[in-house]
C-alpha atoms as one frame of an Amber mdcrd trajectory, in Angstrom:
protein
   0.000   0.000   0.000   1.365   3.339  -1.043   0.991   6.081   1.548   1.388
   9.811   1.593   2.676  10.626   5.052   1.846  13.781   6.950   4.246  14.308
   9.829   3.025  16.103  12.929   5.353  17.039  15.787   3.460  16.306  18.996
   4.775  17.123  22.431   4.627  14.095  24.703   2.439  14.701  27.723   3.242
  13.895  31.340   7.003  13.883  30.926   9.605  16.044  32.570  11.520  16.614
  29.337  10.350  17.674  25.909   9.970  14.776  23.460   8.359  14.532  20.067
   6.577  11.880  18.049   5.827  11.534  14.370   2.143  10.979  13.577   1.466
   9.708  10.055  -1.782   9.368   8.140  -2.432   7.057   5.226  -5.280   5.490
   3.290  -5.891   2.880   0.595  -9.300   1.986  -0.817 -10.888  -0.069  -3.543
 -14.599  -0.128  -4.437 -16.153  -2.305  -7.134 -19.512  -1.405  -8.612 -21.253
  -3.729 -11.045 -23.855  -1.803 -13.057 -24.933  -5.127 -14.504 -24.427  -8.713
 -13.376 -26.332 -11.990 -13.448 -27.019 -14.694 -10.901 -28.024 -17.030 -13.723
 -31.664 -16.490 -12.794 -31.973 -12.711 -12.713 -30.043  -9.615 -13.755 -28.780
  -7.611 -10.758 -26.535  -4.684  -9.859 -24.645  -3.687  -6.741 -21.442  -2.383
  -5.213 -18.824  -4.122  -3.092 -15.143  -4.233  -2.428 -13.021  -7.274  -3.124
 -13.277  -8.616   0.417 -16.988  -8.044   0.947 -19.242  -6.515   3.580 -20.356
  -3.724   1.260 -18.432  -0.873  -0.315 -15.899   0.858   1.943 -15.620   4.343
   0.494 -13.331   6.078   3.000 -10.771   5.154   5.641  -7.830   6.559   7.503
  -4.897   4.767   9.098  -3.135   6.635  11.880   0.299   5.615  13.148   2.487
   7.210  15.771   6.112   6.562  16.695   8.338   8.287  19.216  11.452  10.134
  18.125  13.686   7.386  19.505  11.568   4.605  17.942  10.872   2.973  21.304
   7.083   3.445  21.490   4.130   3.903  19.196   0.587   3.023  18.207  -1.530
   2.100  15.174  -5.241   2.508  14.560  -7.701   2.569  11.688 -11.135   4.045
  11.043 -13.284   3.330   7.996 -16.618   4.279   6.493 -18.792   1.513   5.059
 -21.634   2.567   2.762 -24.046   0.214   4.508 -22.649   0.299   8.047 -21.326
   3.804   8.673 -18.162   4.424  10.679 -16.288   1.554  12.266 -12.913   0.506
  13.618 -10.353  -0.643  11.104  -8.336  -3.819  10.816  -5.734  -2.739  13.350
  -5.568  -0.876  16.650  -2.724  -1.490  19.047   0.028   0.210  20.989   3.605
  -0.977  21.405   6.895  -0.431  23.196  10.432  -1.708  22.597  12.184  -2.300
  25.923  15.283  -3.306  23.933  16.329  -2.951  20.312  15.463  -6.599  19.678
  12.184  -6.990  21.604   8.776  -5.452  20.856   5.687  -5.831  23.054   2.251
  -4.756  21.815  -1.361  -4.990  22.973  -4.526  -4.570  20.905  -6.046  -5.872
  17.678  -3.808  -7.132  14.879  -4.236  -7.122  11.144  -3.249 -10.407   9.546
   0.231  -9.453   8.215   1.339  -7.570  11.353   4.248  -9.873  12.223   5.560
  -9.805   8.643   5.287 -13.555   8.057   1.947 -14.136   6.321   2.415 -16.148
   3.097   0.690 -13.978   0.482   0.329 -14.708  -3.215  -2.169 -12.214  -4.654
  -3.081 -11.748  -8.303  -5.997 -11.577 -10.727  -9.460 -12.044  -9.248  -8.176
 -11.386  -5.758  -7.996  -7.712  -6.695 -11.472  -7.686  -8.291 -14.617  -9.627
  -7.332 -13.325 -12.707  -5.548 -14.795 -16.009  -6.666 -15.386 -18.687  -4.045
 -13.764 -21.612  -5.838 -10.480 -21.096  -4.018 -10.803 -23.549  -1.118 -11.045
 -20.879   1.540  -7.279 -20.322   1.692  -7.363 -16.977  -0.066  -4.442 -15.387
  -1.839  -3.611 -13.502   1.353  -2.135 -16.208   3.529  -2.129 -18.802   0.751
   0.866 -20.668   2.177   1.133 -19.290   5.739  -1.478 -17.818   8.060  -1.219
 -14.369   9.616  -2.679 -13.025  12.862  -6.366 -12.211  13.250  -6.524 -11.808
  17.021  -6.867  -9.364  19.856  -4.433  -9.716  22.702  -0.765  -9.330  23.561
   2.044 -10.033  21.115   5.740 -10.386  21.899   8.209 -10.231  19.010  11.960
 -10.747  19.163  14.854 -10.587  16.696  17.735 -12.144  18.662  20.028 -12.656
  15.649  20.135 -11.450  12.062  17.423 -13.070   9.990  15.506 -14.691  12.884
  12.105 -13.325  13.921  10.242 -14.950  16.837   6.686 -14.151  17.904   4.020
 -15.232  20.380   0.420 -14.038  20.551  -1.601 -14.468  23.742  -5.297 -14.024
  22.833  -7.217 -11.682  25.112 -10.752 -10.936  23.998 -14.257 -10.776  25.360
 -16.223 -13.991  25.775 -19.478 -14.616  23.934 -21.431 -13.526  27.011 -19.530
 -10.220  27.268 -16.965 -10.971  29.993 -13.622  -9.223  29.542 -11.603 -12.300
  30.409 -11.236 -16.002  29.631  -9.758 -18.662  31.860  -5.983 -18.898  31.756
  -6.282 -22.474  30.479  -8.418 -21.369  27.518  -6.139 -18.410  26.803  -2.843
 -20.278  26.615  -4.295 -23.317  24.871  -5.296 -20.947  22.065  -1.987 -19.080
  21.809  -0.187 -18.595  18.503   3.597 -18.960  18.405   6.111 -19.226  15.592
   9.188 -17.955  13.812  10.602 -16.886  10.482  14.227 -17.286   9.460  15.609
 -15.492   6.410  18.497 -17.214   4.632  20.405 -14.626   2.643  20.292 -15.268
  -1.088  17.931 -18.244  -0.678  14.617 -17.349   0.976  12.717 -17.550   4.247
  11.661 -20.527   6.391   8.536 -20.145   8.572   6.737 -22.329  11.119   3.993
 -21.803  13.710   1.388 -23.324  16.000  -2.114 -21.813  16.083  -4.471 -22.835
  18.857  -7.917 -22.823  17.278 -10.633 -21.341  19.450 -13.199 -21.766  16.683
 -13.792 -25.374  17.640 -14.923 -25.519  21.248 -17.976 -27.724  20.655 -18.722
 -31.246  19.536 -21.892 -33.045  18.497 -23.829 -35.002  21.124 -25.786 -38.189
  20.391 -28.695 -36.156  18.974 -26.460 -34.145  16.683 -26.606 -30.983  18.794
 -23.483 -28.989  19.645 -22.198 -29.133  23.198 -19.187 -27.548  24.836 -16.130
 -29.755  25.116 -13.409 -27.703  26.777 -11.247 -30.743  27.465 -10.301 -31.026
  23.812  -7.426 -29.127  22.264  -7.519 -28.305  18.580  -5.050 -26.362  16.555
  -2.935 -26.202  13.470   0.744 -26.598  12.673   1.896 -24.520   9.724   5.195
 -24.542   7.833   6.221 -22.628   4.726   9.222 -21.644   2.654   9.528 -18.600
   0.388  12.202 -18.991  -2.298  13.858 -15.914  -3.783  17.152 -17.395  -4.979
  16.467 -16.985  -8.716  16.199 -13.509 -10.199  12.662 -12.547 -11.297  11.234
 -15.793  -9.887   9.293 -15.989  -6.611   8.094 -19.321  -5.206   6.194 -19.955
  -1.974   5.150 -23.381  -0.654   3.340 -24.265   2.554   1.697 -27.056   4.525
  -0.826 -27.114   7.367  -1.663 -30.000   9.682  -4.763 -29.917  11.869  -4.907
 -31.445  15.346  -8.414 -32.658  16.253 -10.411 -35.821  16.921 -12.827 -36.838
  14.162 -15.801 -37.159  16.532 -14.986 -33.702  17.874 -14.793 -31.757  14.624
 -15.426 -33.880  11.511 -15.159 -30.885   9.184 -11.868 -29.717  10.698  -8.846
 -29.410   8.427  -6.647 -32.506   8.600  -3.906 -31.487   6.193  -3.333 -29.019
   3.390  -0.640 -28.177   0.882  -0.471 -24.989  -1.181   2.003 -23.255  -3.458
   2.421 -20.257  -5.712   5.005 -19.114  -8.239   5.375 -15.915 -10.244   7.859
 -15.054 -12.963   8.570 -11.525 -14.144   9.194 -12.226 -17.836   9.926  -8.587
 -18.612   9.147  -5.142 -17.287   5.792  -5.433 -19.032   4.696  -9.006 -18.269
   4.358 -11.293 -15.252   2.932 -14.830 -15.073   1.478 -16.337 -11.883   0.304
 -19.839 -10.998  -0.939 -21.236  -7.693  -2.937 -24.075  -6.210  -3.332 -26.520
  -3.400  -5.002 -29.513  -1.770  -7.110 -29.759   1.380  -8.166 -32.835   3.335
 -10.651 -32.770   6.200 -11.148 -35.063   9.169 -14.293 -36.529   7.668 -15.952
 -34.482   4.935 -15.985 -31.240   2.971 -18.726 -28.688   3.461 -21.643 -29.511
   1.185 -20.176 -32.813  -0.013 -19.528 -36.330   1.241 -15.926 -36.259   0.043
 -13.135 -35.504   2.515 -10.786 -33.620   0.168 -10.615 -31.067  -2.622  -8.013
 -29.375  -4.800  -7.770 -26.027  -6.558  -5.523 -24.463  -9.188  -5.250 -21.093
 -10.916  -3.102 -19.090 -13.304  -2.936 -15.479 -14.417  -1.021 -12.881 -16.382
  -0.390  -9.159 -15.803   0.581  -7.085 -18.819   1.511  -3.414 -19.104  -0.019
  -2.193 -22.361   1.532   1.263 -22.098   2.492   3.725 -19.412  -0.506   3.966
 -17.037  -2.561   1.242 -18.740  -2.402  -2.409 -17.613  -4.341  -5.557 -18.479
  -4.978  -8.607 -16.299  -6.467 -12.042 -16.887  -6.760 -15.176 -14.805  -8.695
 -18.427 -14.484  -9.252 -20.642 -11.425 -10.738 -24.087 -10.770 -11.891 -26.027
  -7.719 -12.950 -29.640  -8.171 -16.039 -29.855  -5.917 -18.469 -28.120  -3.509
 -20.499 -26.565  -6.332 -23.367 -27.465  -8.620 -26.869 -28.612  -7.749 -25.733
 -31.348  -5.381 -22.493 -29.729  -4.221 -20.393 -32.425  -5.878 -19.170 -30.621
  -9.010 -16.273 -28.341  -9.757 -16.398 -24.678 -10.699 -14.352 -22.543 -13.068
 -14.066 -18.774 -12.593 -12.271 -16.251 -14.790 -11.450 -12.558 -15.151 -10.434
 -10.242 -17.988  -9.827  -6.627 -16.990  -7.944  -3.405 -17.633  -6.789  -0.666
 -15.230  -5.927   2.937 -16.098  -3.946   5.189 -13.749  -5.750   8.395 -12.861
  -3.265  11.050 -11.768  -0.823  10.051  -9.055  -3.290   8.683  -6.502  -5.979
   6.717  -8.302  -6.931   4.138 -10.889 -10.041   3.171 -12.823 -10.693  -0.318
 -14.139 -13.357  -2.318 -15.941 -13.571  -6.054 -16.436 -15.681  -9.086 -17.201
 -15.919 -11.977 -14.737 -17.746 -15.279 -14.859 -18.104 -18.497 -12.887 -19.782
 -21.862 -13.496 -22.036 -24.063 -11.344 -23.346 -21.316  -9.072 -19.917 -20.283
  -7.829 -20.303 -16.711  -6.632 -18.234 -13.771  -7.790 -19.370 -11.760  -4.860
 -18.236 -11.443  -1.324 -21.388 -10.208   0.327 -20.372 -12.259   3.364 -24.008
 -12.954   4.115 -24.874  -9.244   3.854 -27.819  -8.795   1.493 -26.858  -5.175
   0.850 -24.091  -6.171  -1.547 -24.093  -7.636  -5.028 -25.250 -11.230  -4.552
 -24.431 -13.349  -7.562 -24.707 -17.037  -6.823 -22.834 -18.723  -4.001 -23.168
 -17.294  -0.488 -20.068 -18.382   1.446 -21.617 -17.802   4.881 -24.927 -19.548
   4.369 -23.269 -22.242   2.281 -26.048 -22.111  -0.324 -26.383 -21.254  -4.000
 -29.149 -19.395  -5.782 -31.593 -21.408  -7.831 -30.652 -25.035  -8.342 -26.939
 -24.356  -8.119 -25.748 -25.005 -11.667 -26.071 -21.502 -13.173 -23.384 -19.508
 -14.919 -22.970 -16.232 -13.032 -21.240 -13.154 -14.429 -20.556  -9.497 -13.721
 -19.045  -6.421 -15.352 -17.227  -4.776 -12.430 -16.007  -1.181 -12.455 -13.035
  -0.795 -10.102 -12.105   2.506  -8.459  -8.949   2.615  -6.261  -7.367   5.533
  -4.430  -4.418   5.861  -2.060  -2.945   8.683   0.012
């Protein structure tokens, strides 16, 4: 994200000596409006952003850091067309008791520790189709942090970054604390180690608080706090060859089948991009997921997905993009068919801080192009990822002509 920074000298309060901090402001936004689209049953129109929940038309990110770099904070505020003002993806404060240790408390955006395994291209920057196995291009090979709590980061030697996140959030009934057992069982810890001229090795453990229930004999959910679930993740990013970037990752779920039959058992994913020239870049990615017992909407216990795309600079300020993606099941009338999605689009730079794009996107077997996230205020074209349903009988071809507007400051 490109930022225009506005520095403000602010006197630090409650100190005996005069000290100053730099406060910076930045923003990045993308909104996609589809004047015409089709669910396969009816022609519709609506506006979204790539990640859903309705169009976010304004935001501001505010960051502060002390003159000596030992303390600071981050926060975000956004405006959603359908939801008004809200807190952003990040709000935390931090201190560095030593040059190699950082301690922060608050809410973290997924890439905050610098280790998330991203591989973003094509549809990910437009209307995101849901035939991508839930791994998303952000975090394709290695998960980030989506938690509130306390994080400790350390860089004891060159190239080695250690982190631990202790989750601290309200309970479902509104209490401001969890038991210590629950808290530490759901901690997230890991490391990244950069090998000069080769790449970066990453590994982590994520305690998974999402699965704290199991099915009783009548099929109803009941609390089972004696079980521990979680995920081991490993990844390697390879940068040894000029113009070639490769990232590979694996995840292994820890859970009993009778406790969470739909829980991830194992997964493998990879992505590679090659910058052919200043004007052209090719990307390819894919992966495999296996569950404890079954996939959502299907009796199978595994699925795979694959995609490829190209970015091409037509001329200065004008770029074209195309990609196609495939997942082998979870779609169609009975949820046992694959789905193909594709994009063809162009983007034109507008001044120094904006771009305008238009494209055509389609998807087979009721696979949605839209990330309404269960919110009926957005463009709903086919598959609803929250409800797990498809419009009509589930085998329609859905399409949209999105108009993309992006700005950054």
